[in-house]
mmCIF file of C-alpha atoms in Angstrom:
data_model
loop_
_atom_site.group_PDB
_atom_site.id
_atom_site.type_symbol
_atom_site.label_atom_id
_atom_site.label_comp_id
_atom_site.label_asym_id
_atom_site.label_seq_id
_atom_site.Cartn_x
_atom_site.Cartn_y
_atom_site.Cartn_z
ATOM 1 C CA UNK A 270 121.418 121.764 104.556
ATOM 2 C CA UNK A 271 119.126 123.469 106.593
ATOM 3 C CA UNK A 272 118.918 121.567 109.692
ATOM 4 C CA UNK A 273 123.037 122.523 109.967
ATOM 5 C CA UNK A 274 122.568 126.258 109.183
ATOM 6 C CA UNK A 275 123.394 127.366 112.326
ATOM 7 C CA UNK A 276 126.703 125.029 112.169
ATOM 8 C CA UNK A 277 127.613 126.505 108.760
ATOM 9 C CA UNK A 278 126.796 130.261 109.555
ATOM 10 C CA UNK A 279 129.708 129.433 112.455
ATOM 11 C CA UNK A 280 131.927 127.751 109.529
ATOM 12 C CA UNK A 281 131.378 130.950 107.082
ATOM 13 C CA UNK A 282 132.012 133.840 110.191
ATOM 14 C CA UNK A 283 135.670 131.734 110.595
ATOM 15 C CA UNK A 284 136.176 131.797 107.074
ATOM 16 C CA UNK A 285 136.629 127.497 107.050
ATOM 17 C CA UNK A 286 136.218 126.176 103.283
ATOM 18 C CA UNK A 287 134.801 122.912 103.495
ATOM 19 C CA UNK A 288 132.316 120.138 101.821
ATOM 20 C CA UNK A 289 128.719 119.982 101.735
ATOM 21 C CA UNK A 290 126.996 116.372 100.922
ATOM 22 C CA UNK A 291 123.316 116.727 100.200
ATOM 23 C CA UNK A 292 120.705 113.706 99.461
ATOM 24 C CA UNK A 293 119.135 114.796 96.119
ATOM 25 C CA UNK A 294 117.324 111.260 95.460
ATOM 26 C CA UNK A 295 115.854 108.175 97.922
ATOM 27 C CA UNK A 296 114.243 105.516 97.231
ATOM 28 C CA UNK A 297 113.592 102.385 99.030
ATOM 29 C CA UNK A 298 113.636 101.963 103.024
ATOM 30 C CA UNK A 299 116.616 104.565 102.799
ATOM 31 C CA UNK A 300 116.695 106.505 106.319
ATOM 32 C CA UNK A 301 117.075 110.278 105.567
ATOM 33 C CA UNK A 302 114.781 112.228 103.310
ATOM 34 C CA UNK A 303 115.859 114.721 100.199
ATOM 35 C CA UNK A 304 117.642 117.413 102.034
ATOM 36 C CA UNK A 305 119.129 115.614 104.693
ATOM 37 C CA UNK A 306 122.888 116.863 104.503
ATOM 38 C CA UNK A 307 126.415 116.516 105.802
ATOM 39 C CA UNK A 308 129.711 119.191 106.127
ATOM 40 C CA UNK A 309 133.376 118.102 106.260
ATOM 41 C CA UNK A 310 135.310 121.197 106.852
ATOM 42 C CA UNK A 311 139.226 121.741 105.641
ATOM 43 C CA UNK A 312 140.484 119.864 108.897
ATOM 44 C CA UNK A 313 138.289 117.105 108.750
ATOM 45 C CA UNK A 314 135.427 118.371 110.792
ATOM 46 C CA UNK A 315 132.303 116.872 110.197
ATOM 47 C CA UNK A 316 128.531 118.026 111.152
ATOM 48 C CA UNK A 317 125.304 116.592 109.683
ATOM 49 C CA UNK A 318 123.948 113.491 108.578
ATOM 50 C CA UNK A 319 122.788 111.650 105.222
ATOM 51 C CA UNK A 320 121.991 108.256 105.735
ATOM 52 C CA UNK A 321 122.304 107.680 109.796
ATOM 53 C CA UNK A 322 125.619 106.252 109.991
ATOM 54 C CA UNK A 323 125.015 103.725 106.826
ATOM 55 C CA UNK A 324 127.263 105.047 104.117
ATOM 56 C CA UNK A 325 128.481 108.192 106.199
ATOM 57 C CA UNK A 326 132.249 107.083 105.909
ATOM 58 C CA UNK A 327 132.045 106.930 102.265
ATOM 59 C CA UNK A 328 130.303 110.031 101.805
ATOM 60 C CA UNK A 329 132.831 111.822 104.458
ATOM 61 C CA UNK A 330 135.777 110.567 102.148
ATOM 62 C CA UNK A 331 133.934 112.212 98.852
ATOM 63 C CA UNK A 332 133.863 115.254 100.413
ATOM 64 C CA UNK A 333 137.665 115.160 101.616
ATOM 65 C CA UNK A 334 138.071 114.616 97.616
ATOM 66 C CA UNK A 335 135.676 117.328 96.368
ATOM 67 C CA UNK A 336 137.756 119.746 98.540
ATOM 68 C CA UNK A 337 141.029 118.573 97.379
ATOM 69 C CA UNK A 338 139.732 118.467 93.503
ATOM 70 C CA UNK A 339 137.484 121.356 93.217
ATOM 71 C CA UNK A 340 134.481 119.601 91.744
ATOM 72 C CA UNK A 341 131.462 118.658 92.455
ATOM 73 C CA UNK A 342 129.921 114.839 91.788
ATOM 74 C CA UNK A 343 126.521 112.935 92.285
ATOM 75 C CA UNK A 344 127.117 109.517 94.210
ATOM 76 C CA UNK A 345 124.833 106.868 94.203
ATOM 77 C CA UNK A 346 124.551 104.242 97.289
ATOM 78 C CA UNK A 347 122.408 101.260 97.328
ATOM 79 C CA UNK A 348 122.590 97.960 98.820
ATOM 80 C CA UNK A 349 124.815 94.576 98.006
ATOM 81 C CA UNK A 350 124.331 91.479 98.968
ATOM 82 C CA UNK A 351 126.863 89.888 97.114
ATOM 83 C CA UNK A 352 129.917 92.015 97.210
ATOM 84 C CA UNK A 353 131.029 91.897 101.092
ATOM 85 C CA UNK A 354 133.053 95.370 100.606
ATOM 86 C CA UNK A 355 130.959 97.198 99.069
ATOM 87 C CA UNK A 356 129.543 100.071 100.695
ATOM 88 C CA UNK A 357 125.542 100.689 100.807
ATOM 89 C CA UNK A 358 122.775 101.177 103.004
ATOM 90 C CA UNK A 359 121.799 97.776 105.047
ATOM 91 C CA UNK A 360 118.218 98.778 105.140
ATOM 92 C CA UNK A 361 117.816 97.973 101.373
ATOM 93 C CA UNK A 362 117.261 101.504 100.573
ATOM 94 C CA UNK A 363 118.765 104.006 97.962
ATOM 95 C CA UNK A 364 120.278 107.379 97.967
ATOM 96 C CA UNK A 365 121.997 109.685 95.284
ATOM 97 C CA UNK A 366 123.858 112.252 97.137
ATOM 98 C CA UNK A 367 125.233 115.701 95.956
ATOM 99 C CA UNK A 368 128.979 116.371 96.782
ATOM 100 C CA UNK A 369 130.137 120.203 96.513
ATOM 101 C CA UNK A 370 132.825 121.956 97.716
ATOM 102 C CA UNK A 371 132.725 125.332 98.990
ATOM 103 C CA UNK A 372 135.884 126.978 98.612
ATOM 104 C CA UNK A 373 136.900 130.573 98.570
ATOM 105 C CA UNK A 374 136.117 132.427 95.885
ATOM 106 C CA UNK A 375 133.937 129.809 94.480
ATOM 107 C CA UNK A 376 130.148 131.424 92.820
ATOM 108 C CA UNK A 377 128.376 128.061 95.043
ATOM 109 C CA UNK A 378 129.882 129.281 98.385
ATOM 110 C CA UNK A 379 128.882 133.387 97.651
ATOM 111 C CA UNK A 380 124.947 132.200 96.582
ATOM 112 C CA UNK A 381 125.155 129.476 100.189
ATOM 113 C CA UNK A 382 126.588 132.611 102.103
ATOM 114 C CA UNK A 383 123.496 134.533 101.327
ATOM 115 C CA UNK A 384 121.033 131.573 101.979
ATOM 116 C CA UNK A 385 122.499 131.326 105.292
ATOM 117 C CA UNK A 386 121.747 134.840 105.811
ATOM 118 C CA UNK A 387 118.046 134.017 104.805
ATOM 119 C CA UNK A 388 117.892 131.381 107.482
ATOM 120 C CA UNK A 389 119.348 133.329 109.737
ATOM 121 C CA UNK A 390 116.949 136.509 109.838
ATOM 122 C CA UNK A 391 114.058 134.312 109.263
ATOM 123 C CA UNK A 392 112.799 135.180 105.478
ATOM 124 C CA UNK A 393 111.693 132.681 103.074
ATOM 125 C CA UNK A 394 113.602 131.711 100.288
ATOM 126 C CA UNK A 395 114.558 128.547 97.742
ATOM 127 C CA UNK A 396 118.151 127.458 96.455
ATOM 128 C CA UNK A 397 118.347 125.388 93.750
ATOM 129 C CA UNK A 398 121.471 123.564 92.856
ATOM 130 C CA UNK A 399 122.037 121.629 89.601
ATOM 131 C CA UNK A 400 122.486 117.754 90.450
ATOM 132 C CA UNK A 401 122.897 116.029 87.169
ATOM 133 C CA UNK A 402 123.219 117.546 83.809
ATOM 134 C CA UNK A 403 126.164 119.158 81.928
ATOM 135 C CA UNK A 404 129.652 118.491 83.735
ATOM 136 C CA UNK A 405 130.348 122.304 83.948
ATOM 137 C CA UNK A 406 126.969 122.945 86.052
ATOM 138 C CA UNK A 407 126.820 120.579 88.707
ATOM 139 C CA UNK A 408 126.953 122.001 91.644
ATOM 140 C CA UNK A 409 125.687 125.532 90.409
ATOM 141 C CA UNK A 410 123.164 127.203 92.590
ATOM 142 C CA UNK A 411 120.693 130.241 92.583
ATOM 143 C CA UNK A 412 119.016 131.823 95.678
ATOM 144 C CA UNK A 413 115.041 133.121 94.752
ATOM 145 C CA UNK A 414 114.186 135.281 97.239
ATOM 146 C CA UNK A 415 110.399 135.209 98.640
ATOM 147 C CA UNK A 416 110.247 138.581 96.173
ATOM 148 C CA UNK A 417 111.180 137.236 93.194
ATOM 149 C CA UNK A 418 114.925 138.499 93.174
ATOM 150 C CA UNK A 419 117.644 136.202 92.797
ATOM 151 C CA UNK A 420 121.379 135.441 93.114
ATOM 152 C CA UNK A 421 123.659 133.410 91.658
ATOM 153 C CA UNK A 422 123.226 131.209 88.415
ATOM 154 C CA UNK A 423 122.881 127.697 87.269
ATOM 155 C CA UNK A 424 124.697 128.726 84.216
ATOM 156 C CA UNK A 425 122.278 128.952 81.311
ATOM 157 C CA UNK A 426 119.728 132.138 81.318
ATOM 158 C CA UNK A 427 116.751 129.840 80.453
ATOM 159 C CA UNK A 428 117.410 127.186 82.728
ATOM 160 C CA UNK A 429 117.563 129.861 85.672
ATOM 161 C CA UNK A 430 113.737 131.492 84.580
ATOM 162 C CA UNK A 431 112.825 127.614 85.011
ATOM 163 C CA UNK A 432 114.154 126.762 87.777
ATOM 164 C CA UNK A 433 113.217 130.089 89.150
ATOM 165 C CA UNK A 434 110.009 129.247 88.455
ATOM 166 C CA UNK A 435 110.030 125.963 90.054
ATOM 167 C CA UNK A 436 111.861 127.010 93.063
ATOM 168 C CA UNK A 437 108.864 129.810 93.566
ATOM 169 C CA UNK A 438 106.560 126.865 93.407
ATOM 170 C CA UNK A 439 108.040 124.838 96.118
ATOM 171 C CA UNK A 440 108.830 127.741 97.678
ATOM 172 C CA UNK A 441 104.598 128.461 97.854
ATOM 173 C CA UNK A 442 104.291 124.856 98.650
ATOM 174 C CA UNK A 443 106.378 124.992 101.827
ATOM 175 C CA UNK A 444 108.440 121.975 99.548
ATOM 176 C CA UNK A 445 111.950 120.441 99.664
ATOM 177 C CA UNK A 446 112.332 118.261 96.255
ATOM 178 C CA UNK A 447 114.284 116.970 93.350
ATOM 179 C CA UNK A 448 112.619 118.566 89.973
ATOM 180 C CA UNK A 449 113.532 116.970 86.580
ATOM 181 C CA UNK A 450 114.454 119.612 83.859
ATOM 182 C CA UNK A 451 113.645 118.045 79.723
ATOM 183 C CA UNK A 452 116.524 119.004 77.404
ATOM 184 C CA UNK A 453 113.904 121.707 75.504
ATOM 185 C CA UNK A 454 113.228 123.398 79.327
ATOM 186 C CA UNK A 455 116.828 123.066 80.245
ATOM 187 C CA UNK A 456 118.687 124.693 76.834
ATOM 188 C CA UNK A 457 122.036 123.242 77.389
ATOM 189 C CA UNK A 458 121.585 120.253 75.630
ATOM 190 C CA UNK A 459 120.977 117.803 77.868
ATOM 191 C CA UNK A 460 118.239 116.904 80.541
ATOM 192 C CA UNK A 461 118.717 118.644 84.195
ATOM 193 C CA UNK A 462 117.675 117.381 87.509
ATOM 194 C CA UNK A 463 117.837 120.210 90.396
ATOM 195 C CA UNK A 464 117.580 119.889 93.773
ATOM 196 C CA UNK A 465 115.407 122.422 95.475
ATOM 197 C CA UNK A 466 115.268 123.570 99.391
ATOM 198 C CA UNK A 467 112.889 126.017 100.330
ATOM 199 C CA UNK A 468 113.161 127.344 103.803
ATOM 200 C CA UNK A 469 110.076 128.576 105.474
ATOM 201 C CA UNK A 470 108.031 128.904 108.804
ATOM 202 C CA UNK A 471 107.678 125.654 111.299
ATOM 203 C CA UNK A 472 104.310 123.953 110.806
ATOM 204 C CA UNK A 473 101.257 125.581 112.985
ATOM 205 C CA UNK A 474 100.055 123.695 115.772
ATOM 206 C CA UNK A 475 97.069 125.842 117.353
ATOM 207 C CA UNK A 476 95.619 124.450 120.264
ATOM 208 C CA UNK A 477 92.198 126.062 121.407
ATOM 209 C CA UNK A 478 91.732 125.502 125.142
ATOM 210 C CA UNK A 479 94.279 126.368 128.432
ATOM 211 C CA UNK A 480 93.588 123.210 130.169
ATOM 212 C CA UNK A 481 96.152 120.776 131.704
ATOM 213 C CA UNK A 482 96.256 118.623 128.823
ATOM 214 C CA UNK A 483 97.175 121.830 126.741
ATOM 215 C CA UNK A 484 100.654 122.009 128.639
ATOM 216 C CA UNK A 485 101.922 118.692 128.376
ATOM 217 C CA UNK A 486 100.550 119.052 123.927
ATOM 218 C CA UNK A 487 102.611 122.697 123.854
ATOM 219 C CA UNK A 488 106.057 121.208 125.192
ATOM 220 C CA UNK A 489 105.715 117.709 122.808
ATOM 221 C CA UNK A 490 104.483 119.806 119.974
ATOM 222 C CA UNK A 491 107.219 122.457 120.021
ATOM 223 C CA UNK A 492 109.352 119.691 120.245
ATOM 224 C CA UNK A 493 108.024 117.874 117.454
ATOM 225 C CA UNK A 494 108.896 120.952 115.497
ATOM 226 C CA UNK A 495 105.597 122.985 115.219
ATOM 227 C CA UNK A 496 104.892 126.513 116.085
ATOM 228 C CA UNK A 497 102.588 126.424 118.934
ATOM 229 C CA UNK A 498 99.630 129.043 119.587
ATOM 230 C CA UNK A 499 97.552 128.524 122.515
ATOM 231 C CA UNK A 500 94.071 130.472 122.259
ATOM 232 C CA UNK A 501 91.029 130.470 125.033
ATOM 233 C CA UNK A 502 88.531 133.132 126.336
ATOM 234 C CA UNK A 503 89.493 133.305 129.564
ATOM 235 C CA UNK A 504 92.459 135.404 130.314
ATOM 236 C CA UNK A 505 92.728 133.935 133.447
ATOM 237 C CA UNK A 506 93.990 130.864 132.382
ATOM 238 C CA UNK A 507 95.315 131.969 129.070
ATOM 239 C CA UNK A 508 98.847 133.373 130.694
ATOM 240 C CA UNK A 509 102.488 132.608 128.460
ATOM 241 C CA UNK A 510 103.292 131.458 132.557
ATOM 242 C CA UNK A 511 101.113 128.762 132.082
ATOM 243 C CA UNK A 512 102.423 127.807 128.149
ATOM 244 C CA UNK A 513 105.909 128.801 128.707
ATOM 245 C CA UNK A 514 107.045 126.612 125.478
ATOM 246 C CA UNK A 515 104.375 128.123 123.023
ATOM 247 C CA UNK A 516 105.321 130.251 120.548
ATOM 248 C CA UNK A 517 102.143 132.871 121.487
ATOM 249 C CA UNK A 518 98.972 132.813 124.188
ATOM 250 C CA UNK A 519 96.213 134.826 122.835
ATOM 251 C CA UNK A 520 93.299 135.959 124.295
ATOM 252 C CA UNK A 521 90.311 135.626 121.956
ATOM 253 C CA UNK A 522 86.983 133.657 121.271
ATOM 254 C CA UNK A 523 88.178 130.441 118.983
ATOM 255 C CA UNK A 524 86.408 130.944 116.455
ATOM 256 C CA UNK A 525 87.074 134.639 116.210
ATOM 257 C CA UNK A 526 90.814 134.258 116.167
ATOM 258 C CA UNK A 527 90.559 131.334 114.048
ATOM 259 C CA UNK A 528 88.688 133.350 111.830
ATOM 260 C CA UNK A 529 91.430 135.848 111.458
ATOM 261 C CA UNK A 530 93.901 133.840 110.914
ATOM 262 C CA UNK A 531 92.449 132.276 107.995
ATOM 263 C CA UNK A 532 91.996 136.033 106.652
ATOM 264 C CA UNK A 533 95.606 136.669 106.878
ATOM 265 C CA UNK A 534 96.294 134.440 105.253
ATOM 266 C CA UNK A 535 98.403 132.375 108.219
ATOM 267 C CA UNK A 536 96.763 128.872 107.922
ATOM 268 C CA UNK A 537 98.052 126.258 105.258
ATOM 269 C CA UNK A 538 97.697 122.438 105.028
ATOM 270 C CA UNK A 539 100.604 121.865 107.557
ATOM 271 C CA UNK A 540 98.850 123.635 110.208
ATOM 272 C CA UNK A 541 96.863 121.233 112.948
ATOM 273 C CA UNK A 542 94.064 122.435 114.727
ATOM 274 C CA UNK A 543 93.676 120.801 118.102
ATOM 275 C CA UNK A 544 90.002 121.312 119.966
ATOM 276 C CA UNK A 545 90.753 120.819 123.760
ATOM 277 C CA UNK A 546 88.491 123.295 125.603
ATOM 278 C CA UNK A 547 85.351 120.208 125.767
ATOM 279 C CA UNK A 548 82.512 123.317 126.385
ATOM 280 C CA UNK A 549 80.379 123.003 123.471
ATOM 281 C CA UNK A 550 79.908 127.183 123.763
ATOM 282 C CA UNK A 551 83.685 127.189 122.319
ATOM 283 C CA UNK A 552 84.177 124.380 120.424
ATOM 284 C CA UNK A 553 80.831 123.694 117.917
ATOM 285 C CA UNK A 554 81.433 127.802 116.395
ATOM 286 C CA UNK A 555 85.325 126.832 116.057
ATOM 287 C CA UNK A 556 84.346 123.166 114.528
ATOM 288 C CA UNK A 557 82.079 125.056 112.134
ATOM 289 C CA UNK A 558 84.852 127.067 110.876
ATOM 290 C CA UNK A 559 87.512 124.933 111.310
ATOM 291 C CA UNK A 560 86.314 121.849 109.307
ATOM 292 C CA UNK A 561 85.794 124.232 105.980
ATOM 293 C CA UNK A 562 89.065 125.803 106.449
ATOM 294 C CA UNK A 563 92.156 124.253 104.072
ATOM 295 C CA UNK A 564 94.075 123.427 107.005
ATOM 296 C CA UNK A 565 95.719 119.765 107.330
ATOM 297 C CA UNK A 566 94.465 118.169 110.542
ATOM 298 C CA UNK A 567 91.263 119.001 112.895
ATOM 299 C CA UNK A 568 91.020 117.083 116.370
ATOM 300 C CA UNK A 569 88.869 117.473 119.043
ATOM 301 C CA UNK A 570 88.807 115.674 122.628
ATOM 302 C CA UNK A 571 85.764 114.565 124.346
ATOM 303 C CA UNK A 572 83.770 110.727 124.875
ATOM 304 C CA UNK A 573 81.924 109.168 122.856
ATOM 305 C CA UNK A 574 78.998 109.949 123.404
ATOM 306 C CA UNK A 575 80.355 114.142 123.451
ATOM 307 C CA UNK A 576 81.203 112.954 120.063
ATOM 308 C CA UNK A 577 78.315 112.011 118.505
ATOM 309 C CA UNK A 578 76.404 114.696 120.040
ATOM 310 C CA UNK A 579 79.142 117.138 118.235
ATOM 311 C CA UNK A 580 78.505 115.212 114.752
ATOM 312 C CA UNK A 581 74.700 115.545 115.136
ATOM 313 C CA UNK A 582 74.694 119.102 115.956
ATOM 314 C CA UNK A 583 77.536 119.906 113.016
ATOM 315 C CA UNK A 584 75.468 118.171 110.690
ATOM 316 C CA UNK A 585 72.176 120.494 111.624
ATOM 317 C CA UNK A 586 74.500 123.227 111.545
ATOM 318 C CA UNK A 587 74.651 122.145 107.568
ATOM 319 C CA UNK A 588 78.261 120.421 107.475
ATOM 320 C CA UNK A 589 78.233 117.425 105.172
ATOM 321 C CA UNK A 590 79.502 114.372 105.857
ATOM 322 C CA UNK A 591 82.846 115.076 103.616
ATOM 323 C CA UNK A 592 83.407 117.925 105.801
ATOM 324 C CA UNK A 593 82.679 115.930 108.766
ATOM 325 C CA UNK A 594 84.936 113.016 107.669
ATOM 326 C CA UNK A 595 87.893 115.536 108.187
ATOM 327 C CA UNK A 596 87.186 115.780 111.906
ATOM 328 C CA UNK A 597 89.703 113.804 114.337
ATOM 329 C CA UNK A 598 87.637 112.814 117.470
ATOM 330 C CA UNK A 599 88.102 111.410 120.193
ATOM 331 C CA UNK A 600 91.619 113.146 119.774
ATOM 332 C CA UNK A 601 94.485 111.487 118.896
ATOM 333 C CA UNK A 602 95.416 107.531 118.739
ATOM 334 C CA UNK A 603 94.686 104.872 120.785
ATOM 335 C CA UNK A 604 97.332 104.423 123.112
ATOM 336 C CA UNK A 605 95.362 103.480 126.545
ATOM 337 C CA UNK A 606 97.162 106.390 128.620
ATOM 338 C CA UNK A 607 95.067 108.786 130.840
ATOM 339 C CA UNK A 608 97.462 111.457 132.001
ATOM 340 C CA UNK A 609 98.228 114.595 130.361
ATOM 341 C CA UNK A 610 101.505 113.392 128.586
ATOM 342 C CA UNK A 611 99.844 109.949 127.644
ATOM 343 C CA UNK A 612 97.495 112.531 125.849
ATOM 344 C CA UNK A 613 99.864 114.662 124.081
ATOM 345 C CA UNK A 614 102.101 112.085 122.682
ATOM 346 C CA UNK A 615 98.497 110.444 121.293
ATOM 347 C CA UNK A 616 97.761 113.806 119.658
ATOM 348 C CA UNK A 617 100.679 114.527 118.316
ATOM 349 C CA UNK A 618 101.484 110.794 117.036
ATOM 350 C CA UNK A 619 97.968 111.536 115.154
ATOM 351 C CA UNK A 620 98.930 114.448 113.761
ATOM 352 C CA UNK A 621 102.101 113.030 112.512
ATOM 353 C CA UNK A 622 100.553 109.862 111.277
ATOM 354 C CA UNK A 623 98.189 111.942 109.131
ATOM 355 C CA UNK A 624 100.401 114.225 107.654
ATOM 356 C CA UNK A 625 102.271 111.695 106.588
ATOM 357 C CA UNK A 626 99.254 109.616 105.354
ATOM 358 C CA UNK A 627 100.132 106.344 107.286
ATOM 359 C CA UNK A 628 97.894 104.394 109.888
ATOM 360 C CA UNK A 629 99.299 104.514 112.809
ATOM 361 C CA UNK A 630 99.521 100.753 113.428
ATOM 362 C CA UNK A 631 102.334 99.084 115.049
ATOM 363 C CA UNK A 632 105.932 98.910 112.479
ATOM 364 C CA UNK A 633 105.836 95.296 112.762
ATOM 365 C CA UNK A 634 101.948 94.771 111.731
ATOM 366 C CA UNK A 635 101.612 97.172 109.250
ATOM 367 C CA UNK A 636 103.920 95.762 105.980
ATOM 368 C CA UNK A 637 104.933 99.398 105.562
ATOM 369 C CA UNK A 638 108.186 100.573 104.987
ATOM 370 C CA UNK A 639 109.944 101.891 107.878
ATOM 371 C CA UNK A 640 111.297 105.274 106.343
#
């Protein structure tokens, strides 16, 4: 749902009443993740996605029905060899998908109203919708606010403290997930599985160094989806003319503004640190730091031999070798490019690769599953 906010903020200012299709449950090689969603309006406009194209008629036709019935419905879609009609995903994979329709005057489309108005001034918040349980309360929803304060209801006052409490969780966690509810948790007799989406702040990307190879990393990793700071000493080369695509330029000693940030409280374990300056007078106080720091991925460029100096130095500096496992260098994968975009797209594959806790070998090599 969040990736077509902006398409369903445009929806609600028109006053449309439409369908929203949300994937609550994957398994397999299935090629959208829990969240990925899809909107038919009343004339049969349609924006989103939840499988890539696999099942998309099907789940376009539930939502035509949830709008002309008033309910909503978990769907399940798998894969069948046998029956040469039916309809599934051809990648082998799985996906239960969430079918409600917001129509006027429904409690659903008053609690998705204000979530949109979250997303839309930039606050953090989690809405949890009930995907299987009771009849009656599928489809419910309740907005937590980053505060605490709430709005809507799932139905039953206990199972909104616990999925209140859940929701704040995620929420903490930076988390979009399916959370299982036992019949004692729940209180409405039966088990409960809701479907959480917690909207907050892009990823970090902070990349220490204005060099050439920093402007070619800022454009692929806004694009990519991170929040991009660039940071150097040297005003002179730390300009937003320069960086035009990051998100901020600052002017500051590495360390020192790394060091701040930390205190803030503005670095989590989606945030990347990327070491580009190469002058050991910046980058062995920042590596220091940066390596203790609960952050998810620390890179530096340089040779070889620039890194084993680095180790050797970070190790008399009294790093252990846990803390220097962490460390990322050379930068980035091997990819055999030398120019500045051959660079970026190494870095940022990395980053990706690690975040997501996969090799970055070649698809047809590794025996992984593709999604």
């Amino acid at each position: 749902m969040l990736e077509i906010s902006a398409e369903l903020d445009g929806w609600y200012a028109e006053e449309r009443e439409f369908a929203l299709a949300t994937v609550v449950r994957v398994s397999g090689s299935a090629p959208r993740g829990i969240g990925a969603a899809l909107a038919v309006d009343e004339s049969g406009t349609a924006v989103g996605s939840v499988s890539g194209g696999c099942v998309e008629g099907a789940v376009y036709e539930q939502c035509r029905e949830s709008m002309r019935t008033g309910r909503s419905s978990l769907e399940h879609y798998g894969y069948s060899a046998d029956d040469a009609f039916a309809v599934g995903l051809t990648c082998g994979g799985e996906l239960d998908v969430l079918v409600t329709p917001l129509l006027h005057g429904s409690a659903p489309r008053g609690v998705l109203s204000e979530t949109l108005a979250v997303l839309r001034d930039g606050r953090r918040g989690a809405l949890a919708r009930v995907a299987t349980g009771p009849e009656l309360l599928v489809g419910r929803a309740l907005l937590v606010h980053a505060d605490g304060s709430q709005r809507g209801t799932l139905g039953v006052p206990a199972l909104d403290r616990t999925a209140a409490a859940e929701a704040r969780a995620l929420l903490a966690a930076g988390q979009t997930a399916t959370v299982d509810i036992g019949v004692r948790s729940s209180r409405c007799g039966q088990a409960v599985s809701l479907l959480v989406e917690t909207n907050t702040r892009p990823p970090r990307m902070i990349v220490f160094g204005a060099v050439d190879f920093t402007a070619a990393l800022v454009r692929l990793g806004a694009y990519a989806g991170f929040a991009v700071t660039v940071c150097d000493a040297r005003p002179v080369f730390a300009t937003a003319a320069r960086f035009p695509e990051a998100e901020r330029v600052v002017v500051d000693w590495p360390h020192r503004y790394l060091a701040a940030e930390a205190e803030a409280g503005r670095l989590d374990g989606r945030t990347a640190v990327c070491v580009l300056t190469h002058d050991a007078k910046f980058d062995q106080p920042l590596l220091r730091l940066a390596l203790r720091l609960p952050v998810g991925y620390v890179g530096a460029m340089g040779s070889w031999r620039t890194h084993h100096e680095r180790l050797d130095e970070l190790r008399e500096a009294g790093l252990t070798e846990a803390e220097l496992a962490r460390l990322r260098s050379p930068i980035g994968l091997d990819l055999g490019g030398r120019t500045p975009q051959d660079t970026a797209l190494a870095i940022t594959a990395e980053i990706v690769a690690d975040r997501n806790g996969a090799t970055g070998a070649r698809l047809g090599e590794s025996g992984r599953p593709i999604h």
